[in-house]
C-alpha positions as YAML, in Angstrom:
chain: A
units: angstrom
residues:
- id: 1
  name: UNK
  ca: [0.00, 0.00, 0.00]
- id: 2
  name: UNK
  ca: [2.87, 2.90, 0.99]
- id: 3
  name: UNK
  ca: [1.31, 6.11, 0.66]
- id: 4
  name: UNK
  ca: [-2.40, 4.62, 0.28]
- id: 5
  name: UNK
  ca: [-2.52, 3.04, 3.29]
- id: 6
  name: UNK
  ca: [-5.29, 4.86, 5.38]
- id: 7
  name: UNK
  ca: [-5.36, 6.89, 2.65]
- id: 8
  name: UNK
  ca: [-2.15, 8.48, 3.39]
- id: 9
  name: UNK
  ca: [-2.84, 9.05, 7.05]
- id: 10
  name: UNK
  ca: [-0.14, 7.43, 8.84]
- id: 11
  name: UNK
  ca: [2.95, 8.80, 10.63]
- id: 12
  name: UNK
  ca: [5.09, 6.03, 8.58]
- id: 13
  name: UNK
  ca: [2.67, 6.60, 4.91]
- id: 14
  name: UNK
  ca: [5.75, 6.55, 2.30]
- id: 15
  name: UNK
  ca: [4.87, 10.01, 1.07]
- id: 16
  name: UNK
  ca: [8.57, 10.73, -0.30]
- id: 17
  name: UNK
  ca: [9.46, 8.24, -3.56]
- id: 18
  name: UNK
  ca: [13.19, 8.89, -4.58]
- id: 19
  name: UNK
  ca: [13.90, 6.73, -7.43]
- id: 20
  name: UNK
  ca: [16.98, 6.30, -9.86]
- id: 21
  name: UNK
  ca: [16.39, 7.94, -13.07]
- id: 22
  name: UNK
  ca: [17.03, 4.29, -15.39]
- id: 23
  name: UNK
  ca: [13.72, 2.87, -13.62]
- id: 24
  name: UNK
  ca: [11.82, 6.39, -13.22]
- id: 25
  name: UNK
  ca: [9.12, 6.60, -15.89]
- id: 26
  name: UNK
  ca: [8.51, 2.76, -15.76]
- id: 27
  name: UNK
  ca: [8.05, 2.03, -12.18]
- id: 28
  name: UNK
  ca: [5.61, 5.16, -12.31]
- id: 29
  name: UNK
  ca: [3.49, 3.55, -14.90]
- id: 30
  name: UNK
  ca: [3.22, 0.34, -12.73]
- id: 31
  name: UNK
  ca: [2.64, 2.47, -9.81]
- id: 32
  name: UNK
  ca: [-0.42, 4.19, -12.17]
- id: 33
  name: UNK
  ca: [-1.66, 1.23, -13.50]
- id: 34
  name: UNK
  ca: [-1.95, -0.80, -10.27]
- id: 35
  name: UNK
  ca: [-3.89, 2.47, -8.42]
- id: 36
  name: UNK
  ca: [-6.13, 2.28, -11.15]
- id: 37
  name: UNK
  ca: [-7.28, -1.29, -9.98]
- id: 38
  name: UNK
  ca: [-7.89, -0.82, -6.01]
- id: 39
  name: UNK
  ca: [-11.60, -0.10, -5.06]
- id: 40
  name: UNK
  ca: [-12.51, 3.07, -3.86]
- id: 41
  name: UNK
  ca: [-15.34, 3.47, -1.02]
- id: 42
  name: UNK
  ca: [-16.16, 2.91, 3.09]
- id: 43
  name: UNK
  ca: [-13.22, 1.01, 4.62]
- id: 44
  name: UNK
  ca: [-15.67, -1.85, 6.03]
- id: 45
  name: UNK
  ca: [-16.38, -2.41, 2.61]
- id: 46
  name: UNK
  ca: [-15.09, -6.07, 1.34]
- id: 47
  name: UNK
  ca: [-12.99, -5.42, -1.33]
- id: 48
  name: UNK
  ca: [-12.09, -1.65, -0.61]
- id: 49
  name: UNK
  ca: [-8.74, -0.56, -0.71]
- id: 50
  name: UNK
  ca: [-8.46, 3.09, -0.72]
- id: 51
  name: UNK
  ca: [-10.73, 4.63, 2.21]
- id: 52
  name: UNK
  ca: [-12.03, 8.20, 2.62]
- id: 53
  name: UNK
  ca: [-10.09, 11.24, 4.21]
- id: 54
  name: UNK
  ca: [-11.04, 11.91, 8.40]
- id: 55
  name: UNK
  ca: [-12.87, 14.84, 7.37]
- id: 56
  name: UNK
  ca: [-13.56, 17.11, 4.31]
- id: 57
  name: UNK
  ca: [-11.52, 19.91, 6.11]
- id: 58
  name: UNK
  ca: [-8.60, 17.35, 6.48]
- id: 59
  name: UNK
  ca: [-9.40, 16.93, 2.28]
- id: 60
  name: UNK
  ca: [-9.67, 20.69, 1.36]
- id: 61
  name: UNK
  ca: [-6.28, 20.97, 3.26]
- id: 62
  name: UNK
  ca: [-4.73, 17.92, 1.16]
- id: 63
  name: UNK
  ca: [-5.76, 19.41, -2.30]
- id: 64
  name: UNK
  ca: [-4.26, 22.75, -1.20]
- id: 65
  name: UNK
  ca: [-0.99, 21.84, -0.33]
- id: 66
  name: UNK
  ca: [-1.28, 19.86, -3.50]
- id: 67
  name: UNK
  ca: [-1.82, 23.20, -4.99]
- id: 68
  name: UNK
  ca: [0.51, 24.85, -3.83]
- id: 69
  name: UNK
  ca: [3.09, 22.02, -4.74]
- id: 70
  name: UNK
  ca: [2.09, 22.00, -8.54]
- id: 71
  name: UNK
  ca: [3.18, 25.59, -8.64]
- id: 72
  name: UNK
  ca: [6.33, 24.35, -7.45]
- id: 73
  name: UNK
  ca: [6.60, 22.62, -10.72]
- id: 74
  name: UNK
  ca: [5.53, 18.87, -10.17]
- id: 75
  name: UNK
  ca: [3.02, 17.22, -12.02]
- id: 76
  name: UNK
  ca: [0.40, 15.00, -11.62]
- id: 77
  name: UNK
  ca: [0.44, 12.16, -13.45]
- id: 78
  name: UNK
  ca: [-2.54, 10.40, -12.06]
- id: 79
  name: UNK
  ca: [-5.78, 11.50, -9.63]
- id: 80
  name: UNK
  ca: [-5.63, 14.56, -8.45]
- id: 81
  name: UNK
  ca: [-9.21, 15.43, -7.47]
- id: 82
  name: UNK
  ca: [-11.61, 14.94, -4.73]
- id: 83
  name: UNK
  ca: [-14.18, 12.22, -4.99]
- id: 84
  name: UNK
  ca: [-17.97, 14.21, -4.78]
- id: 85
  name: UNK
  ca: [-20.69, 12.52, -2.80]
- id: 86
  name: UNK
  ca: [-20.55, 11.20, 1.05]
- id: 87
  name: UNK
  ca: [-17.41, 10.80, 3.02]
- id: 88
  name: UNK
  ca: [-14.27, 12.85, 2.15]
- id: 89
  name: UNK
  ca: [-12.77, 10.50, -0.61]
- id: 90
  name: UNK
  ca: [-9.93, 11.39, -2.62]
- id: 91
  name: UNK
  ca: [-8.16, 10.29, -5.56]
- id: 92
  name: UNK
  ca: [-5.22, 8.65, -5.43]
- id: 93
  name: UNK
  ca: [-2.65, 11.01, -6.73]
- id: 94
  name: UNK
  ca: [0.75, 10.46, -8.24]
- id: 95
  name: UNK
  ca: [3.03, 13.76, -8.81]
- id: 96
  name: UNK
  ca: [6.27, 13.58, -10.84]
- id: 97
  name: UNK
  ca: [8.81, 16.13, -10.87]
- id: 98
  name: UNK
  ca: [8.87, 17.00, -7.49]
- id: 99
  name: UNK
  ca: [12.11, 18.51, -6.11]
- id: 100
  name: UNK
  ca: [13.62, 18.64, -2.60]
- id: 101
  name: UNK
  ca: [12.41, 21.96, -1.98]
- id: 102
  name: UNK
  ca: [8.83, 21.46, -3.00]
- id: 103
  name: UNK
  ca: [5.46, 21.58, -0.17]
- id: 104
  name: UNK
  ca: [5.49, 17.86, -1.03]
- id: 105
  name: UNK
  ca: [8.69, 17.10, -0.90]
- id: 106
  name: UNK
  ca: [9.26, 18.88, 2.80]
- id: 107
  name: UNK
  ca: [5.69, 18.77, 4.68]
- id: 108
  name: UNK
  ca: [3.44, 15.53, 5.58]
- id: 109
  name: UNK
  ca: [0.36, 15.49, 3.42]
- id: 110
  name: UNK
  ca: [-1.44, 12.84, 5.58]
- id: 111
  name: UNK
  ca: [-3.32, 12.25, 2.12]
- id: 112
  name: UNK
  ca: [-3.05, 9.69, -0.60]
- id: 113
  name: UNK
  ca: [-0.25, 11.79, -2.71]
- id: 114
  name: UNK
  ca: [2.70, 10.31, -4.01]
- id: 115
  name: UNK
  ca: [5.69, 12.52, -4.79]
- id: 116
  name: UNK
  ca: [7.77, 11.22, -7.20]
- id: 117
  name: UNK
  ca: [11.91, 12.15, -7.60]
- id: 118
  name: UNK
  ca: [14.45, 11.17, -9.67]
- id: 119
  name: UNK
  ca: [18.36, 10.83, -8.22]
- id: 120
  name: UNK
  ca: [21.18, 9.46, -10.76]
- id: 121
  name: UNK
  ca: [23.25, 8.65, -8.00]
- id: 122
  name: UNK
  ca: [23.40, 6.84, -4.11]
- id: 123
  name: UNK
  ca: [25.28, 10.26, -3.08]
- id: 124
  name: UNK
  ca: [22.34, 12.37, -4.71]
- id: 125
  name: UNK
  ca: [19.72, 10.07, -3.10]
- id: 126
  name: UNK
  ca: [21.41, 10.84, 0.46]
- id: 127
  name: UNK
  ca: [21.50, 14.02, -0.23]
- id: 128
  name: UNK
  ca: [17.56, 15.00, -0.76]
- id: 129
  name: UNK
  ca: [16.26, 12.06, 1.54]
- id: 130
  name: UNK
  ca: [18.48, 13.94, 4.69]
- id: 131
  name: UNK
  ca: [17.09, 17.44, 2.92]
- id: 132
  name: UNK
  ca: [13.61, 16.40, 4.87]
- id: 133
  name: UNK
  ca: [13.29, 17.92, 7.99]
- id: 134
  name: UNK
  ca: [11.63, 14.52, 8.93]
- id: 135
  name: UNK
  ca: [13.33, 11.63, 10.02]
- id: 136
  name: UNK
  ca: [10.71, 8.54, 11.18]
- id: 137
  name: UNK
  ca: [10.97, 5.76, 8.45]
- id: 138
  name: UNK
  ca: [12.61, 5.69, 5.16]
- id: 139
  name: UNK
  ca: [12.73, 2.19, 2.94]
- id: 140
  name: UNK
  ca: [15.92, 0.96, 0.71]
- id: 141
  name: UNK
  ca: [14.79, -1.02, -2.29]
- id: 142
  name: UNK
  ca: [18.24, -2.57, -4.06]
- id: 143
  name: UNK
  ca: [19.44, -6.12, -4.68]
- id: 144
  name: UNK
  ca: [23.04, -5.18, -3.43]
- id: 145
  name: UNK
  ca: [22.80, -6.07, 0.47]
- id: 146
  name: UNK
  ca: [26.14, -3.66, 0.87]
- id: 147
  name: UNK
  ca: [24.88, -0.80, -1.10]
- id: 148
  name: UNK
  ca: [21.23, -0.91, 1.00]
- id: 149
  name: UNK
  ca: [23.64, -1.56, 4.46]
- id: 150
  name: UNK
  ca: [25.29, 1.67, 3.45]
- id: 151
  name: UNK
  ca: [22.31, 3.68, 2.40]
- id: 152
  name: UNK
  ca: [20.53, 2.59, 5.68]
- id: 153
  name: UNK
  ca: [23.42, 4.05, 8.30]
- id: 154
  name: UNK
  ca: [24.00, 7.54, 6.16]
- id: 155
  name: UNK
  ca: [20.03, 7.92, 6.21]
- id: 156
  name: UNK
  ca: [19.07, 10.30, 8.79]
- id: 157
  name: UNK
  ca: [16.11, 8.40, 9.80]
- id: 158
  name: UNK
  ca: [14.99, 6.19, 13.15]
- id: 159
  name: UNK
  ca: [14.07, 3.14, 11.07]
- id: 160
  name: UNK
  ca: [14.96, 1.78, 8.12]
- id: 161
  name: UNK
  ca: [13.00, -1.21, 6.27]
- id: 162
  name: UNK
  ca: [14.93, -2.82, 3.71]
- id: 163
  name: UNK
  ca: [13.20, -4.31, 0.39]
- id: 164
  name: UNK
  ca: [9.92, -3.78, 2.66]
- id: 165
  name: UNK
  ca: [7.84, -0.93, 3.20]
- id: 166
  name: UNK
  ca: [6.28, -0.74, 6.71]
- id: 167
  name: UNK
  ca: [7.90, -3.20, 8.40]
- id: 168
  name: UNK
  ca: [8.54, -2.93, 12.10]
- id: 169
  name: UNK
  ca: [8.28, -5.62, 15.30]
- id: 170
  name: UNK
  ca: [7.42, -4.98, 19.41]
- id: 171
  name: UNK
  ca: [11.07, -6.28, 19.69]
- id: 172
  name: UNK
  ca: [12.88, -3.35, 17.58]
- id: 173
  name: UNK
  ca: [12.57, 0.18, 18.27]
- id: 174
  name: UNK
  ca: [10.10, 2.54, 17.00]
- id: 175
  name: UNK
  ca: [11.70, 5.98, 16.95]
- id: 176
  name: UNK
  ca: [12.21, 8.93, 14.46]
- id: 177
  name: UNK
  ca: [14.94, 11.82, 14.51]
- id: 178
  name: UNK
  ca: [14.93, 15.60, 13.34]
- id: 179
  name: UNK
  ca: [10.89, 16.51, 13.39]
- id: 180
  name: UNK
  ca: [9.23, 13.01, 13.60]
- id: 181
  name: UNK
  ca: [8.77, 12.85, 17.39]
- id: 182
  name: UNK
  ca: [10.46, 12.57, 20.70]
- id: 183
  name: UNK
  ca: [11.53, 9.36, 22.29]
- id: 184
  name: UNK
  ca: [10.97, 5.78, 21.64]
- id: 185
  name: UNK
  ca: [8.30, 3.04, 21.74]
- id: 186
  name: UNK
  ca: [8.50, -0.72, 21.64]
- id: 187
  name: UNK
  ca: [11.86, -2.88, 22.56]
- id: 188
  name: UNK
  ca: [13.97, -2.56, 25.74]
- id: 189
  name: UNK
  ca: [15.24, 0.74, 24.82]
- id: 190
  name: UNK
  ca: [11.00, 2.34, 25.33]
- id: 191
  name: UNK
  ca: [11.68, 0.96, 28.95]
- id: 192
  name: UNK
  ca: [14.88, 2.47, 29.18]
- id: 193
  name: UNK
  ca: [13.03, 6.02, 28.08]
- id: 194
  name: UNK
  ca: [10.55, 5.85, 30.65]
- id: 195
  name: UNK
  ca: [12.63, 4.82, 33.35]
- id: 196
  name: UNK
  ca: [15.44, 6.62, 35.23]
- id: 197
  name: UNK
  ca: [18.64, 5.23, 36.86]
- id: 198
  name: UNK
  ca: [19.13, 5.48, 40.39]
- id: 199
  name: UNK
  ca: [22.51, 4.03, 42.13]
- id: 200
  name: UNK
  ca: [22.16, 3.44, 45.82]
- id: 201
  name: UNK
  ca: [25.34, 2.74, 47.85]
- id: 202
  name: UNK
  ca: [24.64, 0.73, 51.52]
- id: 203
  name: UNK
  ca: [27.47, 0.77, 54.10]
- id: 204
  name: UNK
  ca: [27.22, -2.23, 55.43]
...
């Protein structure tokens, strides 16, 4: 799911796509063409795979940072628009051309929007993922276990999920640096947050 999951309203939604130019423009068109098949409609539907928004407010605010990052030159490839009737549904929305200093590049949507950017190399890639001022969970797609073991300690970023996008277990920590939150839940080291260390010496 990624960015569609919940419609995009997740702390962990994989708003941010940085992709090497060589697979750009086809990995978009599978990323189109599978959106195009996933139901639309109430999330206790059977079937349904794209819910609605929380609220139409929470929608209007989607499509206007979407707005406002079109101006910034991206494009949307697919969706775009919200959904009229009941609920606060929204398309599914795919934007190419989206650069590191783009809304939709640097702020959390919490909507089903997809912003697409191209890097020609691992340096480059470094470079605009640590450009975020967010840091929670970033994935590494690459059959080169060194390369994605390199890319995952220069990402500034709590978690990493390699070749797996969320992936996280009540054993391993759940934590985020720069602007994605304070402290840490799950695995010994939450316990270790919420507790303080006290040494008490006894003459005996």
């Amino acid at each position: 799911f990624g960015i569609f999951m919940n419609a995009g309203q997740m702390c962990w939604a994989g708003s941010r796509l940085i992709v090497h130019e060589d697979i750009h423009d086809a990995l978009v068109e599978a990323i189109i063409a599978e959106v195009a098949k996933w139901p639309i409609g109430p999330g206790m539907s059977e079937g349904v795979r794209i819910g609605s928004l929380v609220h139409t407010t929470h929608r209007e605010d989607v499509l206007n940072l979407l707005k406002t990052g079109l101006e910034h030159g991206g494009k949307v490839v697919t969706g775009g628009h919200k959904i009229d009737g009941e609920g606060a549904f929204m398309q599914p929305t795919v934007v190419i051309d989206v650069d590191v200093n783009n809304p939709l590049f640097q702020e959390e949507l919490f909507g089903p929007v997809l912003s697409v950017t191209k890097f020609s190399t691992d340096e480059q890639a470094l470079e605009m993922v640590n450009h975020s001022k967010f840091g929670l969970l970033n994935g590494v797609w690459t059959n080169d276990l060194s390369r994605a073991h390199r890319l995952a300690r220069d990402i500034h970023s709590g978690m990493i999920s390699i070749n797996e996008y969320p992936i996280t277990f009540p054993q391993t920590a759940f934590t985020g640096w720069k602007q994605s939150g304070i402290g840490i839940e799950q695995s010994q080291e939450a316990l270790n947050f919420y507790t303080k260390v006290k040494n008490v010496n006894v003459k005996l």
